């Protein structure tokens, strides 16, 4: 894996956590970090994406229906460009996610963002998933066979 | 005859004011919030998202509130809204195989890897009205047990291993994905377009068609190979970012119907499949969709097209409840001029009829 790929993977994973997190949670944790100078490269905006499925679940793609998406892009004074994309119409979520994406690319801020923002958000997302999985598992059917007589 | 087309502005304005008042209902009763609709009428929200063809719970809840609970009116509102936003592009096709499953059942095998997982279902309830719900109160918290960590395999893949079931049609990178929101429908339509049409189709219409196919109007002897509900991650290839960006998760319901196929000269007998996919928890919708997807493959599989559910032009042209509503309900708009001309014609015909009846017998015969 090249360095760029590794970096992209880190960013992708961070974006996945941010997309699953609450805007207020992200913003609240981000507020605890000394924010470097930055500017909006793309003002936060709402739009649509066409969600695609696959015929039979694994075949040729088809258009299922659209979803609302918010997106933004920021640039730090040091040059790093961050992007924020999230389902829904919450421009602020796109904005704070873009800031996080820019900061994790800046070596001076990457650790702080990981430790103070992403790690706690990831823990929340994982615990929510775990709870849902456990609630789901409790509805799994245990079949048993009625045995007549002795052997 | 000249008919005035002006006027009515004040009546319309006051009618809408009255509508807003009626929508609010008794002002002593607390007003519904969008959160309440989204959380407590969630299957209605799912239907509006699916048939409105727009995944956005908050907007669907707003539409339901504005439409006073009329889901087809709400779907209409959502469809109209989507025209106000630009489209950034299409997502990567979602992978339902990696779904975080909340329900997964199969009627074909009892013992399936991962098990029969009932999830939040109306199945096995007694369908007795619950007076406790009328009083309100918090229900028990859900039970929990240890969850397996592995991804839950598709039931269909178990049959697929032995070649007993057809595989899904492979992707063709050279062929653009059909989009009926961009091009007008033409027939015959490929399966991608048919599925897009069925995904946004009226649930009741598909339910009736699917039901008709089970009762013998079109050949269908299906099994529910698998129904699954859960969260799926959506990714979008953002050119500016340079890689597929995760957008978050959406809730989907998927249904794989399995249907007997006796084979042809070129193909050994095997099971064929019908596919259903919809936003949210939409089980009846996806089951009906999968039935109709299969009946619409009649031409492809060399089956005789005899029933409405097999006729793609009939199904696809009448499946959209926004279009259907538009055409049915336009009848209540002023047709004064049209009606006057019909009235004139009818008066003339009746006059001729009376004259013919009063004429001597031989002429009367001639008139018949």
PDB file of C-alpha atoms in Angstrom, chain B residues 228-362:
ATOM      1  CA  UNK B 228     -33.411  -8.830   5.455  1.00  0.00           C
ATOM      2  CA  UNK B 229     -33.652  -5.448   7.146  1.00  0.00           C
ATOM      3  CA  UNK B 230     -30.826  -3.352   8.477  1.00  0.00           C
ATOM      4  CA  UNK B 231     -28.313  -0.585   7.958  1.00  0.00           C
ATOM      5  CA  UNK B 232     -26.086  -0.338   4.924  1.00  0.00           C
ATOM      6  CA  UNK B 233     -23.231   2.091   4.396  1.00  0.00           C
ATOM      7  CA  UNK B 234     -23.449   4.411   1.426  1.00  0.00           C
ATOM      8  CA  UNK B 235     -20.347   5.596  -0.416  1.00  0.00           C
ATOM      9  CA  UNK B 236     -20.021   8.295  -3.004  1.00  0.00           C
ATOM     10  CA  UNK B 237     -17.123   8.591  -5.446  1.00  0.00           C
ATOM     11  CA  UNK B 238     -16.357  12.275  -4.958  1.00  0.00           C
ATOM     12  CA  UNK B 239     -14.121  13.454  -7.794  1.00  0.00           C
ATOM     13  CA  UNK B 240     -12.816  16.373  -5.757  1.00  0.00           C
ATOM     14  CA  UNK B 241     -11.742  14.109  -2.888  1.00  0.00           C
ATOM     15  CA  UNK B 242     -10.277  11.416  -5.104  1.00  0.00           C
ATOM     16  CA  UNK B 243     -11.770   8.376  -3.389  1.00  0.00           C
ATOM     17  CA  UNK B 244     -15.137   6.900  -2.440  1.00  0.00           C
ATOM     18  CA  UNK B 245     -16.360   8.937   0.527  1.00  0.00           C
ATOM     19  CA  UNK B 246     -18.566   7.311   3.200  1.00  0.00           C
ATOM     20  CA  UNK B 247     -21.812   9.291   3.482  1.00  0.00           C
ATOM     21  CA  UNK B 248     -23.298   7.414   6.437  1.00  0.00           C
ATOM     22  CA  UNK B 249     -25.764   4.560   6.700  1.00  0.00           C
ATOM     23  CA  UNK B 250     -29.298   4.116   5.422  1.00  0.00           C
ATOM     24  CA  UNK B 251     -31.898   1.572   6.452  1.00  0.00           C
ATOM     25  CA  UNK B 252     -32.937  -0.834   3.708  1.00  0.00           C
ATOM     26  CA  UNK B 253     -35.214  -3.839   3.338  1.00  0.00           C
ATOM     27  CA  UNK B 254     -34.315  -6.470   0.781  1.00  0.00           C
ATOM     28  CA  UNK B 255     -36.322  -9.438  -0.459  1.00  0.00           C
ATOM     29  CA  UNK B 256     -35.103 -12.324  -2.590  1.00  0.00           C
ATOM     30  CA  UNK B 257     -37.941 -14.404  -3.984  1.00  0.00           C
ATOM     31  CA  UNK B 258     -37.131 -17.832  -5.381  1.00  0.00           C
ATOM     32  CA  UNK B 259     -39.307 -19.237  -8.163  1.00  0.00           C
ATOM     33  CA  UNK B 260     -39.362 -22.572  -9.946  1.00  0.00           C
ATOM     34  CA  UNK B 261     -38.147 -22.555 -13.565  1.00  0.00           C
ATOM     35  CA  UNK B 262     -38.479 -25.601 -15.735  1.00  0.00           C
ATOM     36  CA  UNK B 263     -35.565 -24.711 -17.962  1.00  0.00           C
ATOM     37  CA  UNK B 264     -35.249 -24.310 -21.707  1.00  0.00           C
ATOM     38  CA  UNK B 265     -33.303 -25.875 -24.577  1.00  0.00           C
ATOM     39  CA  UNK B 266     -30.275 -23.810 -23.560  1.00  0.00           C
ATOM     40  CA  UNK B 267     -30.640 -23.845 -19.790  1.00  0.00           C
ATOM     41  CA  UNK B 268     -31.053 -26.633 -17.239  1.00  0.00           C
ATOM     42  CA  UNK B 269     -33.976 -26.391 -14.834  1.00  0.00           C
ATOM     43  CA  UNK B 270     -33.110 -24.154 -11.893  1.00  0.00           C
ATOM     44  CA  UNK B 271     -34.619 -21.652  -9.513  1.00  0.00           C
ATOM     45  CA  UNK B 272     -35.018 -18.113 -10.775  1.00  0.00           C
ATOM     46  CA  UNK B 273     -35.131 -14.979  -8.675  1.00  0.00           C
ATOM     47  CA  UNK B 274     -37.201 -11.898  -8.186  1.00  0.00           C
ATOM     48  CA  UNK B 275     -35.682  -8.970  -6.323  1.00  0.00           C
ATOM     49  CA  UNK B 276     -37.081  -6.277  -4.083  1.00  0.00           C
ATOM     50  CA  UNK B 277     -35.268  -3.393  -2.368  1.00  0.00           C
ATOM     51  CA  UNK B 278     -36.670  -0.357  -0.581  1.00  0.00           C
ATOM     52  CA  UNK B 279     -35.760   2.401   1.860  1.00  0.00           C
ATOM     53  CA  UNK B 280     -36.549   1.809   5.525  1.00  0.00           C
ATOM     54  CA  UNK B 281     -38.502  -1.103   6.927  1.00  0.00           C
ATOM     55  CA  UNK B 282     -40.762  -1.858   3.978  1.00  0.00           C
ATOM     56  CA  UNK B 283     -41.342  -5.579   4.007  1.00  0.00           C
ATOM     57  CA  UNK B 284     -44.711  -5.841   2.254  1.00  0.00           C
ATOM     58  CA  UNK B 285     -43.398  -3.484  -0.400  1.00  0.00           C
ATOM     59  CA  UNK B 286     -40.205  -5.416  -1.107  1.00  0.00           C
ATOM     60  CA  UNK B 287     -42.020  -8.780  -1.140  1.00  0.00           C
ATOM     61  CA  UNK B 288     -44.557  -7.435  -3.640  1.00  0.00           C
ATOM     62  CA  UNK B 289     -41.781  -5.806  -5.650  1.00  0.00           C
ATOM     63  CA  UNK B 290     -39.849  -9.082  -5.833  1.00  0.00           C
ATOM     64  CA  UNK B 291     -42.949 -10.947  -7.035  1.00  0.00           C
ATOM     65  CA  UNK B 292     -43.594  -8.391  -9.750  1.00  0.00           C
ATOM     66  CA  UNK B 293     -39.908  -8.200 -10.722  1.00  0.00           C
ATOM     67  CA  UNK B 294     -40.118 -11.937 -11.398  1.00  0.00           C
ATOM     68  CA  UNK B 295     -43.407 -11.843 -13.340  1.00  0.00           C
ATOM     69  CA  UNK B 296     -42.011  -9.012 -15.494  1.00  0.00           C
ATOM     70  CA  UNK B 297     -39.171 -11.305 -16.554  1.00  0.00           C
ATOM     71  CA  UNK B 298     -41.650 -13.406 -18.568  1.00  0.00           C
ATOM     72  CA  UNK B 299     -40.303 -12.207 -21.907  1.00  0.00           C
ATOM     73  CA  UNK B 300     -36.675 -12.833 -20.882  1.00  0.00           C
ATOM     74  CA  UNK B 301     -37.473 -16.370 -19.669  1.00  0.00           C
ATOM     75  CA  UNK B 302     -39.634 -17.291 -22.638  1.00  0.00           C
ATOM     76  CA  UNK B 303     -42.888 -17.404 -20.688  1.00  0.00           C
ATOM     77  CA  UNK B 304     -46.175 -16.500 -22.291  1.00  0.00           C
ATOM     78  CA  UNK B 305     -47.353 -13.012 -21.315  1.00  0.00           C
ATOM     79  CA  UNK B 306     -50.991 -13.504 -20.360  1.00  0.00           C
ATOM     80  CA  UNK B 307     -51.588 -11.609 -17.133  1.00  0.00           C
ATOM     81  CA  UNK B 308     -51.380  -7.928 -16.159  1.00  0.00           C
ATOM     82  CA  UNK B 309     -48.506  -8.594 -13.730  1.00  0.00           C
ATOM     83  CA  UNK B 310     -46.399  -9.865 -16.663  1.00  0.00           C
ATOM     84  CA  UNK B 311     -47.097  -6.874 -18.894  1.00  0.00           C
ATOM     85  CA  UNK B 312     -44.302  -4.365 -18.289  1.00  0.00           C
ATOM     86  CA  UNK B 313     -45.975  -1.541 -20.158  1.00  0.00           C
ATOM     87  CA  UNK B 314     -49.154  -1.983 -18.133  1.00  0.00           C
ATOM     88  CA  UNK B 315     -47.287  -2.288 -14.815  1.00  0.00           C
ATOM     89  CA  UNK B 316     -44.731   0.460 -15.303  1.00  0.00           C
ATOM     90  CA  UNK B 317     -47.197   2.944 -16.791  1.00  0.00           C
ATOM     91  CA  UNK B 318     -49.606   2.642 -13.875  1.00  0.00           C
ATOM     92  CA  UNK B 319     -47.362   1.998 -10.881  1.00  0.00           C
ATOM     93  CA  UNK B 320     -46.564   5.585  -9.948  1.00  0.00           C
ATOM     94  CA  UNK B 321     -49.105   6.963  -7.494  1.00  0.00           C
ATOM     95  CA  UNK B 322     -48.068  10.584  -8.073  1.00  0.00           C
ATOM     96  CA  UNK B 323     -48.754  10.282 -11.791  1.00  0.00           C
ATOM     97  CA  UNK B 324     -51.907   8.281 -11.151  1.00  0.00           C
ATOM     98  CA  UNK B 325     -53.150  10.827  -8.617  1.00  0.00           C
ATOM     99  CA  UNK B 326     -52.449  13.653 -11.028  1.00  0.00           C
ATOM    100  CA  UNK B 327     -54.499  12.097 -13.775  1.00  0.00           C
ATOM    101  CA  UNK B 328     -57.367  10.856 -11.629  1.00  0.00           C
ATOM    102  CA  UNK B 329     -57.621  14.016  -9.538  1.00  0.00           C
ATOM    103  CA  UNK B 330     -57.311  16.434 -12.439  1.00  0.00           C
ATOM    104  CA  UNK B 331     -60.900  15.446 -13.168  1.00  0.00           C
ATOM    105  CA  UNK B 332     -62.022  17.732 -10.355  1.00  0.00           C
ATOM    106  CA  UNK B 333     -60.418  20.807 -11.917  1.00  0.00           C
ATOM    107  CA  UNK B 334     -62.664  23.050 -14.024  1.00  0.00           C
ATOM    108  CA  UNK B 335     -63.675  21.283 -17.241  1.00  0.00           C
ATOM    109  CA  UNK B 336     -66.471  23.746 -17.919  1.00  0.00           C
ATOM    110  CA  UNK B 337     -65.711  24.258 -21.603  1.00  0.00           C
ATOM    111  CA  UNK B 338     -65.165  20.565 -22.337  1.00  0.00           C
ATOM    112  CA  UNK B 339     -68.349  19.740 -20.516  1.00  0.00           C
ATOM    113  CA  UNK B 340     -70.340  22.384 -22.411  1.00  0.00           C
ATOM    114  CA  UNK B 341     -69.325  20.855 -25.725  1.00  0.00           C
ATOM    115  CA  UNK B 342     -70.227  17.351 -24.526  1.00  0.00           C
ATOM    116  CA  UNK B 343     -73.529  18.714 -23.286  1.00  0.00           C
ATOM    117  CA  UNK B 344     -74.209  20.295 -26.673  1.00  0.00           C
ATOM    118  CA  UNK B 345     -73.402  17.050 -28.468  1.00  0.00           C
ATOM    119  CA  UNK B 346     -75.626  15.027 -26.139  1.00  0.00           C
ATOM    120  CA  UNK B 347     -78.574  17.413 -26.649  1.00  0.00           C
ATOM    121  CA  UNK B 348     -78.193  17.051 -30.392  1.00  0.00           C
ATOM    122  CA  UNK B 349     -78.078  13.239 -30.204  1.00  0.00           C
ATOM    123  CA  UNK B 350     -81.126  13.128 -27.933  1.00  0.00           C
ATOM    124  CA  UNK B 351     -83.019  15.361 -30.326  1.00  0.00           C
ATOM    125  CA  UNK B 352     -82.177  13.031 -33.189  1.00  0.00           C
ATOM    126  CA  UNK B 353     -83.218  10.028 -31.097  1.00  0.00           C
ATOM    127  CA  UNK B 354     -86.582  11.579 -30.264  1.00  0.00           C
ATOM    128  CA  UNK B 355     -87.174  12.581 -33.872  1.00  0.00           C
ATOM    129  CA  UNK B 356     -86.350   9.061 -35.032  1.00  0.00           C
ATOM    130  CA  UNK B 357     -88.712   7.547 -32.440  1.00  0.00           C
ATOM    131  CA  UNK B 358     -91.545   9.784 -33.558  1.00  0.00           C
ATOM    132  CA  UNK B 359     -91.037   9.027 -37.251  1.00  0.00           C
ATOM    133  CA  UNK B 360     -93.107   6.342 -39.117  1.00  0.00           C
ATOM    134  CA  UNK B 361     -92.152   2.673 -38.542  1.00  0.00           C
ATOM    135  CA  UNK B 362     -90.062   1.889 -41.668  1.00  0.00           C
TER     136      UNK B 362
END
